[in-house]
mmCIF file of C-alpha atoms in Angstrom:
data_model
loop_
_atom_site.group_PDB
_atom_site.id
_atom_site.type_symbol
_atom_site.label_atom_id
_atom_site.label_comp_id
_atom_site.label_asym_id
_atom_site.label_seq_id
_atom_site.Cartn_x
_atom_site.Cartn_y
_atom_site.Cartn_z
ATOM 1 C CA UNK A 1 -3.470 8.020 23.888
ATOM 2 C CA UNK A 2 -5.592 11.186 23.949
ATOM 3 C CA UNK A 3 -9.254 11.544 24.861
ATOM 4 C CA UNK A 4 -9.717 13.429 21.590
ATOM 5 C CA UNK A 5 -8.585 10.424 19.606
ATOM 6 C CA UNK A 6 -11.064 8.248 21.453
ATOM 7 C CA UNK A 7 -13.894 10.691 20.729
ATOM 8 C CA UNK A 8 -13.154 10.722 17.004
ATOM 9 C CA UNK A 9 -13.475 6.950 16.863
ATOM 10 C CA UNK A 10 -9.815 6.436 15.919
ATOM 11 C CA UNK A 11 -9.238 4.251 18.971
ATOM 12 C CA UNK A 12 -11.098 0.982 19.435
ATOM 13 C CA UNK A 13 -11.137 -1.300 22.461
ATOM 14 C CA UNK A 14 -9.587 -4.430 21.009
ATOM 15 C CA UNK A 15 -10.800 -6.620 23.854
ATOM 16 C CA UNK A 16 -14.394 -5.624 23.148
ATOM 17 C CA UNK A 17 -14.229 -6.290 19.415
ATOM 18 C CA UNK A 18 -15.452 -9.520 17.791
ATOM 19 C CA UNK A 19 -13.331 -11.414 15.277
ATOM 20 C CA UNK A 20 -12.480 -9.294 12.202
ATOM 21 C CA UNK A 21 -15.336 -8.587 9.834
ATOM 22 C CA UNK A 22 -15.035 -8.349 6.064
ATOM 23 C CA UNK A 23 -14.848 -4.668 5.123
ATOM 24 C CA UNK A 24 -14.145 -5.092 1.391
ATOM 25 C CA UNK A 25 -14.929 -8.122 -0.747
ATOM 26 C CA UNK A 26 -14.120 -8.475 -4.447
ATOM 27 C CA UNK A 27 -15.209 -11.552 -6.380
ATOM 28 C CA UNK A 28 -13.996 -12.068 -9.955
ATOM 29 C CA UNK A 29 -13.824 -8.277 -10.293
ATOM 30 C CA UNK A 30 -13.276 -6.971 -13.825
ATOM 31 C CA UNK A 31 -12.836 -3.617 -15.520
ATOM 32 C CA UNK A 32 -12.840 -3.055 -19.282
ATOM 33 C CA UNK A 33 -11.992 0.068 -21.246
ATOM 34 C CA UNK A 34 -13.248 -0.531 -24.793
ATOM 35 C CA UNK A 35 -10.908 -3.289 -26.053
ATOM 36 C CA UNK A 36 -8.574 -3.190 -23.031
ATOM 37 C CA UNK A 37 -9.159 -5.256 -19.890
ATOM 38 C CA UNK A 38 -7.443 -3.402 -17.029
ATOM 39 C CA UNK A 39 -8.611 -5.715 -14.214
ATOM 40 C CA UNK A 40 -8.993 -9.385 -15.121
ATOM 41 C CA UNK A 41 -11.141 -11.166 -12.572
ATOM 42 C CA UNK A 42 -9.471 -10.515 -9.213
ATOM 43 C CA UNK A 43 -10.818 -11.708 -5.845
ATOM 44 C CA UNK A 44 -9.748 -10.600 -2.354
ATOM 45 C CA UNK A 45 -11.076 -9.634 1.078
ATOM 46 C CA UNK A 46 -10.055 -6.855 3.447
ATOM 47 C CA UNK A 47 -10.731 -7.421 7.148
ATOM 48 C CA UNK A 48 -11.602 -4.928 9.845
ATOM 49 C CA UNK A 49 -8.655 -3.157 11.541
ATOM 50 C CA UNK A 50 -5.983 -4.430 9.144
ATOM 51 C CA UNK A 51 -3.794 -2.720 6.582
ATOM 52 C CA UNK A 52 -4.230 -4.450 3.241
ATOM 53 C CA UNK A 53 -2.044 -3.691 0.239
ATOM 54 C CA UNK A 54 -2.250 -3.917 -3.531
ATOM 55 C CA UNK A 55 1.402 -4.184 -4.591
ATOM 56 C CA UNK A 56 2.489 -3.955 -8.197
ATOM 57 C CA UNK A 57 4.174 -1.839 -10.875
ATOM 58 C CA UNK A 58 2.634 1.165 -12.603
ATOM 59 C CA UNK A 59 -0.130 0.024 -14.938
ATOM 60 C CA UNK A 60 -0.867 -3.173 -13.005
ATOM 61 C CA UNK A 61 -4.517 -2.259 -12.326
ATOM 62 C CA UNK A 62 -4.131 -0.947 -8.777
ATOM 63 C CA UNK A 63 -5.531 2.539 -9.295
ATOM 64 C CA UNK A 64 -8.330 1.169 -11.468
ATOM 65 C CA UNK A 65 -9.342 -1.082 -8.564
ATOM 66 C CA UNK A 66 -9.265 1.899 -6.203
ATOM 67 C CA UNK A 67 -11.554 3.897 -8.502
ATOM 68 C CA UNK A 68 -14.057 1.048 -8.478
ATOM 69 C CA UNK A 69 -13.858 0.829 -4.673
ATOM 70 C CA UNK A 70 -14.481 4.562 -4.437
ATOM 71 C CA UNK A 71 -17.529 4.250 -6.723
ATOM 72 C CA UNK A 72 -15.929 6.606 -9.256
ATOM 73 C CA UNK A 73 -15.620 3.991 -12.010
ATOM 74 C CA UNK A 74 -18.345 1.344 -12.545
ATOM 75 C CA UNK A 75 -17.344 -2.310 -12.494
ATOM 76 C CA UNK A 76 -17.497 -4.292 -15.746
ATOM 77 C CA UNK A 77 -18.023 -7.721 -14.196
ATOM 78 C CA UNK A 78 -17.969 -9.742 -10.995
ATOM 79 C CA UNK A 79 -18.962 -8.131 -7.696
ATOM 80 C CA UNK A 80 -17.495 -5.629 -5.258
ATOM 81 C CA UNK A 81 -18.865 -4.710 -1.840
ATOM 82 C CA UNK A 82 -17.607 -2.107 0.628
ATOM 83 C CA UNK A 83 -18.791 -2.130 4.245
ATOM 84 C CA UNK A 84 -21.603 -4.496 3.304
ATOM 85 C CA UNK A 85 -22.884 -2.387 0.406
ATOM 86 C CA UNK A 86 -22.527 -3.226 -3.274
ATOM 87 C CA UNK A 87 -20.795 -0.553 -5.355
ATOM 88 C CA UNK A 88 -23.636 -0.998 -7.845
ATOM 89 C CA UNK A 89 -26.210 -0.222 -5.166
ATOM 90 C CA UNK A 90 -26.323 2.485 -2.487
ATOM 91 C CA UNK A 91 -23.225 4.457 -3.385
ATOM 92 C CA UNK A 92 -24.018 7.231 -0.899
ATOM 93 C CA UNK A 93 -23.878 4.774 2.006
ATOM 94 C CA UNK A 94 -20.370 3.775 0.929
ATOM 95 C CA UNK A 95 -19.054 7.288 0.350
ATOM 96 C CA UNK A 96 -20.184 8.559 3.750
ATOM 97 C CA UNK A 97 -18.239 5.772 5.515
ATOM 98 C CA UNK A 98 -14.910 5.860 3.679
ATOM 99 C CA UNK A 99 -11.997 8.269 3.444
ATOM 100 C CA UNK A 100 -10.060 8.507 0.189
ATOM 101 C CA UNK A 101 -6.491 9.705 -0.366
ATOM 102 C CA UNK A 102 -5.873 10.153 -4.110
ATOM 103 C CA UNK A 103 -2.468 10.041 -5.792
ATOM 104 C CA UNK A 104 -2.455 13.798 -6.339
ATOM 105 C CA UNK A 105 -2.567 16.406 -3.588
ATOM 106 C CA UNK A 106 -5.825 18.045 -4.707
ATOM 107 C CA UNK A 107 -5.849 20.703 -1.998
ATOM 108 C CA UNK A 108 -7.296 24.196 -2.456
ATOM 109 C CA UNK A 109 -4.278 26.514 -2.677
ATOM 110 C CA UNK A 110 -6.436 29.582 -1.918
ATOM 111 C CA UNK A 111 -7.363 28.224 1.512
ATOM 112 C CA UNK A 112 -5.348 27.692 4.671
ATOM 113 C CA UNK A 113 -4.555 24.261 6.057
ATOM 114 C CA UNK A 114 -7.415 24.555 8.561
ATOM 115 C CA UNK A 115 -9.864 25.879 5.976
ATOM 116 C CA UNK A 116 -9.162 22.952 3.655
ATOM 117 C CA UNK A 117 -10.389 20.645 6.399
ATOM 118 C CA UNK A 118 -13.383 22.771 7.333
ATOM 119 C CA UNK A 119 -14.595 23.115 3.742
ATOM 120 C CA UNK A 120 -14.180 19.398 3.085
ATOM 121 C CA UNK A 121 -16.303 18.635 6.154
ATOM 122 C CA UNK A 122 -19.240 20.434 4.549
ATOM 123 C CA UNK A 123 -19.527 17.686 1.944
ATOM 124 C CA UNK A 124 -20.595 15.410 4.808
ATOM 125 C CA UNK A 125 -23.046 17.936 6.312
ATOM 126 C CA UNK A 126 -20.842 18.417 9.359
ATOM 127 C CA UNK A 127 -21.625 21.747 11.049
ATOM 128 C CA UNK A 128 -18.874 24.344 11.394
ATOM 129 C CA UNK A 129 -18.338 23.898 15.143
ATOM 130 C CA UNK A 130 -17.990 20.120 14.865
ATOM 131 C CA UNK A 131 -15.860 20.444 11.725
ATOM 132 C CA UNK A 132 -13.433 22.741 13.543
ATOM 133 C CA UNK A 133 -13.219 20.351 16.494
ATOM 134 C CA UNK A 134 -12.432 17.415 14.221
ATOM 135 C CA UNK A 135 -9.969 19.501 12.225
ATOM 136 C CA UNK A 136 -8.129 20.428 15.428
ATOM 137 C CA UNK A 137 -7.833 16.740 16.337
ATOM 138 C CA UNK A 138 -6.471 15.530 13.005
ATOM 139 C CA UNK A 139 -4.063 18.482 12.784
ATOM 140 C CA UNK A 140 -2.695 17.443 16.168
ATOM 141 C CA UNK A 141 -2.572 13.795 15.117
ATOM 142 C CA UNK A 142 -0.587 14.604 11.953
ATOM 143 C CA UNK A 143 1.638 17.231 13.597
ATOM 144 C CA UNK A 144 0.328 20.087 11.458
ATOM 145 C CA UNK A 145 -0.915 22.453 14.160
ATOM 146 C CA UNK A 146 1.852 24.974 13.600
ATOM 147 C CA UNK A 147 0.862 25.258 9.920
ATOM 148 C CA UNK A 148 -2.896 25.554 10.470
ATOM 149 C CA UNK A 149 -3.049 29.173 9.239
ATOM 150 C CA UNK A 150 -0.632 28.733 6.325
ATOM 151 C CA UNK A 151 -1.825 28.498 2.735
ATOM 152 C CA UNK A 152 -1.215 25.024 1.317
ATOM 153 C CA UNK A 153 1.326 26.300 -1.209
ATOM 154 C CA UNK A 154 3.423 27.470 1.740
ATOM 155 C CA UNK A 155 3.978 23.996 3.227
ATOM 156 C CA UNK A 156 6.258 21.167 2.113
ATOM 157 C CA UNK A 157 5.281 18.224 -0.082
ATOM 158 C CA UNK A 158 5.409 15.874 2.903
ATOM 159 C CA UNK A 159 3.112 18.136 4.897
ATOM 160 C CA UNK A 160 0.678 18.360 1.992
ATOM 161 C CA UNK A 161 0.542 14.576 1.866
ATOM 162 C CA UNK A 162 -0.155 14.379 5.596
ATOM 163 C CA UNK A 163 -2.874 17.022 5.192
ATOM 164 C CA UNK A 164 -4.587 15.014 2.434
ATOM 165 C CA UNK A 165 -4.588 11.965 4.732
ATOM 166 C CA UNK A 166 -5.869 14.075 7.648
ATOM 167 C CA UNK A 167 -8.647 15.420 5.414
ATOM 168 C CA UNK A 168 -9.719 11.852 4.601
ATOM 169 C CA UNK A 169 -10.376 11.293 8.335
ATOM 170 C CA UNK A 170 -12.670 14.297 8.827
ATOM 171 C CA UNK A 171 -15.841 12.191 8.370
ATOM 172 C CA UNK A 172 -14.588 9.535 10.836
ATOM 173 C CA UNK A 173 -14.434 6.812 8.163
ATOM 174 C CA UNK A 174 -14.586 3.098 8.855
ATOM 175 C CA UNK A 175 -12.210 2.510 5.931
ATOM 176 C CA UNK A 176 -9.458 4.720 4.545
ATOM 177 C CA UNK A 177 -8.279 4.088 0.974
ATOM 178 C CA UNK A 178 -4.879 5.392 -0.105
ATOM 179 C CA UNK A 179 -3.666 5.356 -3.708
ATOM 180 C CA UNK A 180 0.154 5.491 -3.850
ATOM 181 C CA UNK A 181 0.321 7.531 -0.601
ATOM 182 C CA UNK A 182 4.037 8.429 -0.735
ATOM 183 C CA UNK A 183 4.802 8.697 -4.451
ATOM 184 C CA UNK A 184 7.071 11.682 -5.090
ATOM 185 C CA UNK A 185 8.127 12.142 -1.471
ATOM 186 C CA UNK A 186 11.745 12.109 -0.342
ATOM 187 C CA UNK A 187 12.804 9.278 2.017
ATOM 188 C CA UNK A 188 12.501 11.410 5.169
ATOM 189 C CA UNK A 189 8.973 12.600 4.337
ATOM 190 C CA UNK A 190 7.983 9.049 3.395
ATOM 191 C CA UNK A 191 9.064 7.780 6.815
ATOM 192 C CA UNK A 192 6.893 10.410 8.543
ATOM 193 C CA UNK A 193 3.827 9.375 6.518
ATOM 194 C CA UNK A 194 4.505 5.705 7.291
ATOM 195 C CA UNK A 195 4.683 6.533 10.994
ATOM 196 C CA UNK A 196 1.275 8.232 10.876
ATOM 197 C CA UNK A 197 -0.310 5.364 8.930
ATOM 198 C CA UNK A 198 1.042 2.825 11.433
ATOM 199 C CA UNK A 199 -0.488 4.930 14.202
ATOM 200 C CA UNK A 200 -3.864 4.893 12.468
ATOM 201 C CA UNK A 201 -3.701 1.111 12.088
ATOM 202 C CA UNK A 202 -2.836 0.718 15.783
ATOM 203 C CA UNK A 203 -5.895 2.833 16.616
ATOM 204 C CA UNK A 204 -8.221 0.511 14.747
ATOM 205 C CA UNK A 205 -8.625 2.192 11.360
ATOM 206 C CA UNK A 206 -8.967 -0.238 8.448
ATOM 207 C CA UNK A 207 -6.546 0.748 5.673
ATOM 208 C CA UNK A 208 -6.385 -0.288 2.039
ATOM 209 C CA UNK A 209 -3.461 1.077 0.052
ATOM 210 C CA UNK A 210 -1.830 0.673 -3.327
ATOM 211 C CA UNK A 211 1.910 0.964 -3.782
ATOM 212 C CA UNK A 212 4.752 0.020 -6.085
ATOM 213 C CA UNK A 213 7.281 0.402 -3.248
ATOM 214 C CA UNK A 214 8.047 -3.016 -1.818
ATOM 215 C CA UNK A 215 9.506 -1.424 1.336
ATOM 216 C CA UNK A 216 6.265 0.482 1.897
ATOM 217 C CA UNK A 217 4.252 -2.726 1.644
ATOM 218 C CA UNK A 218 6.624 -4.497 4.056
ATOM 219 C CA UNK A 219 6.500 -1.631 6.558
ATOM 220 C CA UNK A 220 2.725 -1.157 6.578
ATOM 221 C CA UNK A 221 0.753 -4.154 5.352
ATOM 222 C CA UNK A 222 -0.618 -6.999 7.466
ATOM 223 C CA UNK A 223 -1.609 -8.773 4.230
ATOM 224 C CA UNK A 224 -1.282 -7.939 0.564
ATOM 225 C CA UNK A 225 -1.836 -9.139 -2.955
ATOM 226 C CA UNK A 226 0.745 -8.803 -5.695
ATOM 227 C CA UNK A 227 -0.976 -7.674 -8.870
ATOM 228 C CA UNK A 228 0.445 -7.558 -12.392
ATOM 229 C CA UNK A 229 -1.288 -6.852 -15.713
ATOM 230 C CA UNK A 230 -4.686 -6.905 -14.017
ATOM 231 C CA UNK A 231 -4.270 -10.285 -12.302
ATOM 232 C CA UNK A 232 -3.417 -11.315 -8.743
ATOM 233 C CA UNK A 233 -0.162 -13.267 -8.729
ATOM 234 C CA UNK A 234 0.053 -14.046 -4.992
ATOM 235 C CA UNK A 235 -1.605 -13.229 -1.668
ATOM 236 C CA UNK A 236 -0.449 -13.431 1.936
ATOM 237 C CA UNK A 237 1.530 -11.766 4.697
ATOM 238 C CA UNK A 238 4.668 -10.007 3.426
ATOM 239 C CA UNK A 239 7.252 -12.122 5.242
ATOM 240 C CA UNK A 240 5.343 -15.362 4.623
ATOM 241 C CA UNK A 241 5.222 -14.630 0.878
ATOM 242 C CA UNK A 242 8.958 -13.988 0.785
ATOM 243 C CA UNK A 243 9.862 -17.196 2.607
ATOM 244 C CA UNK A 244 7.350 -19.336 0.686
ATOM 245 C CA UNK A 245 8.080 -18.088 -2.820
ATOM 246 C CA UNK A 246 11.716 -16.999 -2.594
ATOM 247 C CA UNK A 247 13.429 -18.121 0.585
ATOM 248 C CA UNK A 248 15.812 -16.412 2.956
ATOM 249 C CA UNK A 249 18.761 -15.016 1.054
ATOM 250 C CA UNK A 250 19.511 -13.816 -2.455
ATOM 251 C CA UNK A 251 22.749 -13.532 -4.396
ATOM 252 C CA UNK A 252 22.796 -11.168 -7.360
ATOM 253 C CA UNK A 253 25.493 -11.773 -9.975
ATOM 254 C CA UNK A 254 26.591 -10.562 -13.384
ATOM 255 C CA UNK A 255 28.620 -13.144 -15.284
ATOM 256 C CA UNK A 256 30.034 -13.592 -18.740
ATOM 257 C CA UNK A 257 28.205 -16.166 -20.878
ATOM 258 C CA UNK A 258 30.877 -18.832 -20.426
ATOM 259 C CA UNK A 259 30.797 -18.370 -16.638
ATOM 260 C CA UNK A 260 27.013 -18.869 -16.573
ATOM 261 C CA UNK A 261 27.438 -22.415 -17.887
ATOM 262 C CA UNK A 262 29.784 -23.283 -15.028
ATOM 263 C CA UNK A 263 27.255 -22.032 -12.478
ATOM 264 C CA UNK A 264 24.543 -24.650 -13.053
ATOM 265 C CA UNK A 265 26.519 -27.707 -11.773
ATOM 266 C CA UNK A 266 27.480 -25.774 -8.626
ATOM 267 C CA UNK A 267 23.856 -25.267 -7.530
ATOM 268 C CA UNK A 268 22.329 -28.455 -9.001
ATOM 269 C CA UNK A 269 21.967 -30.312 -5.678
ATOM 270 C CA UNK A 270 21.205 -27.354 -3.452
ATOM 271 C CA UNK A 271 17.876 -25.704 -2.451
ATOM 272 C CA UNK A 272 18.616 -22.794 -4.777
ATOM 273 C CA UNK A 273 16.407 -21.333 -7.481
ATOM 274 C CA UNK A 274 17.907 -19.450 -10.425
ATOM 275 C CA UNK A 275 16.263 -16.495 -12.171
ATOM 276 C CA UNK A 276 17.687 -14.228 -14.873
ATOM 277 C CA UNK A 277 16.415 -10.675 -15.429
ATOM 278 C CA UNK A 278 18.233 -8.470 -17.895
ATOM 279 C CA UNK A 279 21.976 -8.902 -17.380
ATOM 280 C CA UNK A 280 21.614 -10.047 -13.755
ATOM 281 C CA UNK A 281 21.372 -13.551 -12.328
ATOM 282 C CA UNK A 282 19.470 -14.076 -9.089
ATOM 283 C CA UNK A 283 20.128 -17.077 -6.863
ATOM 284 C CA UNK A 284 17.321 -17.590 -4.340
ATOM 285 C CA UNK A 285 18.377 -19.606 -1.302
ATOM 286 C CA UNK A 286 15.300 -21.449 -0.023
ATOM 287 C CA UNK A 287 17.046 -22.647 3.115
ATOM 288 C CA UNK A 288 19.038 -20.531 5.539
ATOM 289 C CA UNK A 289 22.114 -22.682 4.819
ATOM 290 C CA UNK A 290 21.602 -22.867 1.059
ATOM 291 C CA UNK A 291 24.734 -20.874 0.265
ATOM 292 C CA UNK A 292 26.966 -22.500 2.901
ATOM 293 C CA UNK A 293 30.403 -23.344 1.466
ATOM 294 C CA UNK A 294 29.216 -22.499 -2.049
ATOM 295 C CA UNK A 295 32.134 -21.438 -4.259
ATOM 296 C CA UNK A 296 30.763 -19.142 -6.950
ATOM 297 C CA UNK A 297 32.598 -17.421 -9.818
ATOM 298 C CA UNK A 298 33.402 -13.804 -8.959
ATOM 299 C CA UNK A 299 32.091 -12.256 -12.174
ATOM 300 C CA UNK A 300 32.043 -8.454 -12.422
ATOM 301 C CA UNK A 301 29.350 -7.943 -9.758
ATOM 302 C CA UNK A 302 28.092 -9.922 -6.780
ATOM 303 C CA UNK A 303 25.810 -8.983 -3.885
ATOM 304 C CA UNK A 304 24.467 -11.199 -1.110
ATOM 305 C CA UNK A 305 21.414 -9.874 0.748
ATOM 306 C CA UNK A 306 18.165 -10.757 2.522
ATOM 307 C CA UNK A 307 15.240 -11.787 0.312
ATOM 308 C CA UNK A 308 12.435 -9.234 -0.167
ATOM 309 C CA UNK A 309 9.056 -8.676 -1.809
ATOM 310 C CA UNK A 310 10.904 -7.325 -4.836
ATOM 311 C CA UNK A 311 12.300 -10.840 -5.303
ATOM 312 C CA UNK A 312 8.826 -12.363 -5.005
ATOM 313 C CA UNK A 313 7.640 -10.162 -7.848
ATOM 314 C CA UNK A 314 10.736 -11.043 -9.877
ATOM 315 C CA UNK A 315 10.100 -14.760 -9.425
ATOM 316 C CA UNK A 316 6.445 -14.428 -10.386
ATOM 317 C CA UNK A 317 6.881 -12.175 -13.407
ATOM 318 C CA UNK A 318 10.516 -12.382 -14.491
ATOM 319 C CA UNK A 319 11.066 -8.683 -13.870
ATOM 320 C CA UNK A 320 11.425 -6.227 -11.016
ATOM 321 C CA UNK A 321 8.730 -3.894 -9.724
ATOM 322 C CA UNK A 322 10.424 -0.915 -11.327
ATOM 323 C CA UNK A 323 10.653 -2.538 -14.770
ATOM 324 C CA UNK A 324 8.353 -1.406 -17.535
#
């Protein structure tokens, strides 16, 4: 743990901190676009020093919620406060205390990696000397020092994503908001970004992120809400949601129609839930012995695996996270 990190405020003494405070609070939050209601009365709280996720498919209302949090899009109803300030009130107070990572890497391609950070710092009236010091620290934190003098179109997509996140820390925010932080990255680059976000969380930064990757939510989030068609379907800790709403294990099967009829009597007296999505049957075992000595038809496909957040979404909506 470096002294530099402590100076930037990225490290907090946990023993000296009071119980978590509410950093974000939404109450019956709504957003309308003419005749379309994108966000339909959602309520949630984000606590200090946690990573909170909005999990859902494309078009669920996640990015719309982020735009309202960032004071870019006005709310249509309900209330939304960030760091104790209403988004309908002193917007400047909010913007100076948050860092925002948009979906797109909106870096200046004519500037070097270091210059992108220095120029961004000017928006917060940070003098050049202090901006350079902070830039040095976040470049070290995100392992970008060797690329500091490269133009941004000379670095990889994963490095660009890390630079956008580093840029969001230049004003020492109390809350960092990330909209789909790893969309478009390959698995190796995604793992590197996850590692850096976990490090930020360990150092006391409050994180709010949107994602449609259930693995990302499982890896990063302390708590999350599952959102679909502008409504919150469930809220809780990732593993608790899986065990409460799905169970422990899942069997996926594809059966002919006549074989499906023979399946129901086999599971009738067991703690097993049945869901059908497309041509696939899902058996959710709600007890760790639910499938013990269960003789199932072979069919043309069968997979037994651990239950996941993807299954929670399937149970709540009847479709997977990747379905349109």
